[in-house]
Coordinates of C-alpha atoms and ligand atoms in Angstrom, one line a residue:
X1 CA 2.6 -8.5 20.1
X2 CA 1.9 -6.2 17.1
X3 CA -0.5 -4.1 19.0
X4 CA -1.3 -0.6 17.8
X5 CA -3.0 0.7 20.9
X6 CA -3.1 4.5 21.0
X7 CA -1.7 4.8 17.4
X8 CA -3.4 6.8 14.6
X9 CA -3.0 5.5 11.1
X10 CA -3.8 7.0 7.6
X11 CA -4.1 4.4 4.8
X12 CA -4.4 5.4 1.1
X13 CA -6.4 3.2 -1.2
X14 CA -8.2 1.6 1.8
X15 CA -11.7 1.3 0.4
X16 CA -11.1 -2.3 -0.6
X17 CA -8.4 -4.9 -1.2
X18 CA -5.2 -5.0 0.8
X19 CA -5.8 -1.4 2.1
X20 CA -9.3 -2.3 3.3
X21 CA -8.1 -5.4 5.1
X22 CA -5.2 -3.5 6.6
X23 CA -7.6 -0.8 7.9
X24 CA -9.7 -3.4 9.6
X25 CA -6.8 -5.3 11.1
X26 CA -5.2 -2.0 12.4
X27 CA -8.4 -1.1 14.1
X28 CA -8.7 -4.5 15.7
X29 CA -5.1 -4.0 16.9
X30 CA -6.2 -0.8 18.7
X31 CA -5.4 1.9 16.1
X32 CA -7.7 4.8 15.1
X33 CA -7.8 4.7 11.4
X34 CA -8.3 7.2 8.6
X35 CA -9.5 5.3 5.5
X36 CA -8.6 7.3 2.3
X37 CA -9.6 6.5 -1.3
X38 CA -11.1 7.9 -4.5
X39 CA -13.9 5.3 -4.2
X40 CA -16.0 7.4 -1.8
X41 CA -19.1 5.1 -1.5
X42 CA -17.0 2.0 -0.9
X43 CA -14.7 3.8 1.5
X44 CA -17.6 5.0 3.6
X45 CA -19.0 1.4 3.6
X46 CA -15.6 0.1 4.8
X47 CA -15.6 2.7 7.6
X48 CA -19.2 1.9 8.5
X49 CA -18.3 -1.8 8.9
X50 CA -15.4 -0.8 11.1
X51 CA -17.3 1.6 13.4
X52 CA -20.2 -0.8 13.5
X53 CA -17.9 -3.2 15.3
X54 CA -16.6 -0.6 17.8
X55 CA -13.6 0.8 15.9
X56 CA -12.7 4.5 15.7
X57 CA -12.4 5.3 12.0
X58 CA -13.0 8.1 9.5
X59 CA -13.3 8.2 5.8
X60 CA -11.7 11.0 3.7
X61 CA -11.6 11.5 -0.1
X62 CA -8.0 11.3 -1.2
X63 CA -6.6 11.2 -4.7
X64 CA -3.0 10.4 -3.9
X65 CA -1.8 12.4 -7.0
X66 CA -3.3 15.7 -5.5
X67 CA -1.3 17.7 -2.9
X68 CA -4.3 19.4 -1.5
X69 CA -6.1 16.1 -0.9
X70 CA -3.1 14.8 1.1
X71 CA -3.0 18.0 3.2
X72 CA -6.8 17.6 4.0
X73 CA -6.3 13.9 4.9
X74 CA -3.4 14.5 7.3
X75 CA -5.3 17.5 8.8
X76 CA -8.4 15.2 9.3
X77 CA -6.2 12.6 11.2
X78 CA -4.7 15.2 13.4
X79 CA -8.0 17.1 14.1
X80 CA -10.1 14.0 14.7
X81 CA -7.6 11.8 16.5
X82 CA -5.0 14.2 17.8
X83 CA -1.9 13.1 15.8
X84 CA -0.5 10.8 13.1
X85 CA 1.8 7.9 13.9
X86 CA 1.4 5.7 10.8
X87 CA 1.1 6.3 7.1
X88 CA 0.5 3.4 4.8
X89 CA 1.1 4.3 1.1
X90 CA -1.1 1.6 -0.3
X91 CA -3.0 3.1 -3.3
X92 CA -1.8 1.7 -6.6
X93 CA -2.8 0.8 -10.1
X94 CA -1.9 -1.9 -12.6
X95 CA -2.2 -1.5 -16.3
X96 CA -1.1 -4.9 -17.6
X97 CA 0.3 -3.8 -20.9
X98 CA 3.7 -4.4 -22.5
X99 CA 6.2 -1.7 -23.5
X100 CA 5.0 -1.3 -27.0
X101 CA 1.3 -1.5 -26.1
X102 CA 1.1 1.0 -23.2
X103 CA 0.2 4.6 -24.2
X104 CA 2.0 7.6 -22.8
X105 CA -1.2 8.6 -21.0
X106 CA -1.4 5.2 -19.3
X107 CA 2.3 5.4 -18.3
X108 CA 1.7 8.9 -16.8
X109 CA -1.2 7.6 -14.8
X110 CA 0.8 4.7 -13.5
X111 CA 3.6 7.0 -12.4
X112 CA 1.2 9.5 -10.9
X113 CA -0.5 7.0 -8.6
X114 CA 2.3 4.5 -7.9
X115 CA 5.2 6.9 -7.5
X116 CA 4.0 10.6 -7.2
X117 CA 1.4 9.4 -4.7
X118 CA 4.0 7.8 -2.5
X119 CA 6.3 10.8 -2.7
X120 CA 3.4 13.3 -1.9
X121 CA 2.1 11.1 1.0
X122 CA 5.6 10.9 2.5
X123 CA 6.3 14.6 2.0
X124 CA 2.9 15.9 3.4
X125 CA 2.6 13.4 6.3
X126 CA 6.2 13.9 7.4
X127 CA 5.6 16.9 9.7
X128 CA 2.7 15.2 11.6
X129 CA 4.7 11.9 11.8
X130 CA 7.8 13.7 13.1
X131 CA 5.7 15.4 15.7
X132 CA 4.1 12.2 16.9
X133 CA 7.5 10.4 17.0
X134 CA 8.6 12.8 19.8
X135 CA 6.3 11.0 22.1
X136 CA 7.1 7.4 21.1
X137 CA 10.1 5.3 22.0
X138 CA 10.0 3.6 18.6
X139 CA 9.2 6.6 16.4
X140 CA 6.6 6.9 13.7
X141 CA 6.2 4.5 10.7
X142 CA 5.6 4.7 7.0
X143 CA 4.8 1.4 5.2
X144 CA 5.0 1.5 1.4
X145 CA 3.2 -1.1 -0.7
X146 CA 5.8 -2.1 -3.3
X147 CA 5.5 -5.6 -4.9
X148 CA 7.7 -8.5 -5.8
X149 CA 7.6 -6.7 -9.2
X150 CA 9.7 -4.1 -7.4
X151 CA 12.4 -6.7 -6.8
X152 CA 12.4 -8.9 -9.9
X153 CA 11.2 -8.1 -13.4
X154 CA 7.5 -8.4 -14.4
X155 CA 6.7 -10.0 -17.8
X156 CA 3.1 -8.7 -17.7
X157 CA 3.7 -5.0 -16.9
X158 CA 7.3 -3.8 -17.1
X159 CA 6.2 -0.3 -16.5
X160 CA 4.4 -1.3 -13.3
X161 CA 7.6 -3.0 -12.3
X162 CA 9.5 0.2 -12.9
X163 CA 7.2 2.1 -10.5
X164 CA 7.4 -0.5 -7.8
X165 CA 11.2 -0.7 -8.2
X166 CA 11.2 3.1 -7.6
X167 CA 9.0 2.6 -4.5
X168 CA 11.5 0.0 -3.2
X169 CA 14.5 2.3 -3.4
X170 CA 12.6 5.4 -2.4
X171 CA 11.7 3.5 0.8
X172 CA 15.4 2.9 1.6
X173 CA 16.4 6.5 0.7
X174 CA 13.5 8.1 2.6
X175 CA 14.5 6.0 5.7
X176 CA 18.1 7.2 5.3
X177 CA 17.1 10.9 4.8
X178 CA 14.8 10.9 7.8
X179 CA 17.3 9.1 10.0
X180 CA 20.1 11.5 9.0
X181 CA 17.8 14.4 9.9
X182 CA 16.9 12.8 13.3
X183 CA 13.2 12.7 12.3
X184 CA 12.6 9.2 13.9
X185 CA 10.3 8.1 11.1
X186 CA 10.9 4.5 10.1
X187 CA 10.2 3.7 6.5
X188 CA 9.8 0.1 5.3
X189 CA 8.2 -1.6 2.3
X190 CA 6.2 -4.7 1.8
X191 CA 6.4 -6.9 -1.3
X192 CA 3.3 -9.0 -2.0
X193 CA 3.2 -11.8 -4.5
X194 CA -0.1 -12.3 -6.4
X195 CA -2.9 -11.4 -4.0
X196 CA -6.6 -12.1 -4.6
X197 CA -8.0 -8.6 -4.9
X198 CA -9.5 -6.5 -7.8
X199 CA -5.9 -5.8 -8.9
X200 CA -5.0 -9.5 -8.6
X201 CA -7.9 -10.3 -10.9
X202 CA -6.6 -7.7 -13.4
X203 CA -3.3 -9.6 -13.5
X204 CA -5.2 -12.8 -14.4
X205 CA -7.1 -11.0 -17.1
X206 CA -3.9 -9.5 -18.5
X207 CA -2.3 -13.0 -18.6
X208 CA -5.3 -14.6 -20.3
X209 CA -5.4 -11.8 -22.9
X210 CA -1.8 -12.7 -23.8
X211 CA -3.0 -16.1 -24.9
X212 CA -6.0 -14.5 -26.8
X213 CA -8.5 -15.7 -24.1
X214 CA -10.9 -14.1 -21.6
X215 CA -11.0 -17.2 -19.4
X216 CA -9.1 -16.6 -16.2
X217 CA -9.7 -20.1 -14.7
X218 CA -6.8 -21.8 -16.3
X219 CA -4.5 -18.7 -15.7
X220 CA -5.4 -18.7 -12.0
X221 CA -4.4 -22.4 -11.7
X222 CA -1.2 -21.8 -13.7
X223 CA -0.2 -18.9 -11.4
X224 CA -1.2 -20.9 -8.3
X225 CA 1.1 -23.7 -9.5
X226 CA 4.0 -21.3 -9.5
X227 CA 3.6 -20.5 -5.8
X228 CA 5.9 -22.8 -3.7
X229 CA 3.5 -22.6 -0.7
X230 CA 0.7 -23.9 -3.0
X231 CA -1.9 -21.1 -2.9
X232 CA -2.5 -17.5 -3.9
X233 CA -2.2 -14.8 -1.4
X234 CA -5.2 -13.1 0.3
X235 CA -5.3 -9.6 1.6
X236 CA -5.0 -10.7 5.3
X237 CA -1.5 -12.2 4.4
X238 CA -0.3 -8.7 3.6
X239 CA -2.3 -6.8 6.2
X240 CA -0.5 -8.8 9.0
X241 CA 2.8 -7.8 7.5
X242 CA 1.8 -4.1 7.3
X243 CA 0.6 -4.2 10.9
X244 CA 3.9 -5.7 12.0
X245 CA 6.0 -3.1 10.2
X246 CA 3.8 -0.3 11.6
X247 CA 4.0 -1.6 15.1
X248 CA 6.6 -1.0 17.8
X249 CA 7.6 -4.7 17.4
X250 CA 9.4 -3.5 14.2
X251 CA 11.0 -0.6 16.1
X252 CA 14.5 -1.5 14.8
X253 CA 13.4 -2.1 11.2
X254 CA 14.2 0.8 8.9
X255 CA 14.7 0.9 5.1
X256 CA 13.8 -2.8 4.9
X257 CA 11.6 -4.8 2.5
X258 CA 9.3 -7.5 3.8
X259 CA 8.6 -10.1 1.1
X260 CA 5.2 -11.9 1.5
X261 CA 4.8 -14.1 -1.6
X262 CA 4.5 -17.7 -0.6
X263 CA 8.1 -18.3 -1.7
X264 CA 7.7 -17.1 -5.4
X265 CA 10.9 -15.0 -5.4
X266 CA 12.8 -17.6 -3.4
X267 CA 13.1 -19.8 -6.5
Ligands
NAD301 N1 -3.0 -7.6 -5.6 C1 -1.8 -7.9 -5.9 O1 -1.5 -9.0 -6.5 C2 -0.6 -7.0 -5.5 C3 0.7 -7.5 -5.6 C4 1.7 -6.7 -5.3 C5 1.5 -5.4 -4.8 N2 0.2 -4.9 -4.8 C6 0.1 -3.5 -4.4 O2 -0.8 -3.4 -3.2 C7 -1.5 -2.2 -3.2 C8 -3.0 -2.5 -3.0 O3 -3.4 -3.3 -4.1 P1 -4.8 -4.1 -4.1 O4 -4.4 -5.5 -4.7 O5 -5.5 -4.0 -2.8 O6 -5.5 -3.4 -5.3 P2 -7.0 -2.9 -5.4 O7 -7.2 -2.4 -6.8 O8 -8.0 -3.9 -4.9 O9 -7.0 -1.6 -4.4 C9 -6.3 -0.4 -4.8 C10 -7.0 0.7 -4.1 O10 -6.3 1.9 -4.5 C11 -7.2 2.9 -4.8 N3 -6.7 3.9 -5.7 C12 -6.4 3.8 -7.0 N4 -6.0 5.0 -7.5 C13 -6.0 5.9 -6.4 C14 -5.7 7.3 -6.3 N5 -5.3 8.0 -7.3 N6 -5.9 7.8 -5.0 C15 -6.3 7.1 -4.0 N7 -6.6 5.8 -4.1 C16 -6.5 5.2 -5.3 C17 -8.4 2.1 -5.5 O11 -9.6 2.9 -5.5 C18 -8.4 0.9 -4.6 O12 -9.3 1.1 -3.5 C19 -1.1 -1.5 -4.5 O13 -0.1 -0.6 -4.3 C20 -0.6 -2.6 -5.4 O14 0.2 -2.2 -6.4 C21 -0.8 -5.7 -5.1

């Protein structure tokens, strides 16, 4: 189940956090993985750890807001590993400011990474994904990292919520466009709750600052108490969902959203 033997995956923002864990889990499931990020040193360390345990992986510098970086990343996947079956649009940023606090520059950065990055990745990887799909019974796969903030409102960062809501509906629309054109590229999104990563920590800091404090201990407990399952998420919780959506086991899932939040949005 959920094996990725013979598949080639490109993951943006994979130097650390959810992307990093996904890269490692995909490699363990049999995929060859291109780890892409702007954090070159950390990204190379992630790849070294993977290849050290026998995985086939490569690092590439990718700023998701740059068209030429996407072209180079897709080219690397195809030249090194022969094709591209899976794209994970994982790179994202969180600002943590309210509507009247956030600057136009910060908003533009949020949109550039969280939305333009997903659009460019989808556009520039599509030809290679379409080509690889011809040899697969279940087609190729794109998995977009949205958020529960792309399904319900976010009191901490309404603009982040706006970008993730955009990713949620772009996922469905891209799935429909590719299907209509017969491209056989499945497009699905995953919607994490609060996950313990650098970004997760940024959400605790933003919450603490709302109460005029820098202490995140109490905030972490308060957030944990809101999770029906009783704990915060960890990157592996999400990586497992991404591997599933990317695998042939999800071969009839298209334009869907997988919520992985310990029950937060069930209430
Ligand atoms: N952590 C959470 O609580 C949470 C919840 C819901 C959704 N998400 C989403 O999951 C994804 C991964 O988040 P994470 O928690 O692992 O965060 P993270 O901050 O730990 O990792 C994000 C990665 O994206 C990279 N990145 C940022 N800007 C980039 C750019 N322009 N080009 C390429 N890479 C870039 C960063 O360098 C980093 O490696 C994001 O899309 C995020 O919005 C996270």
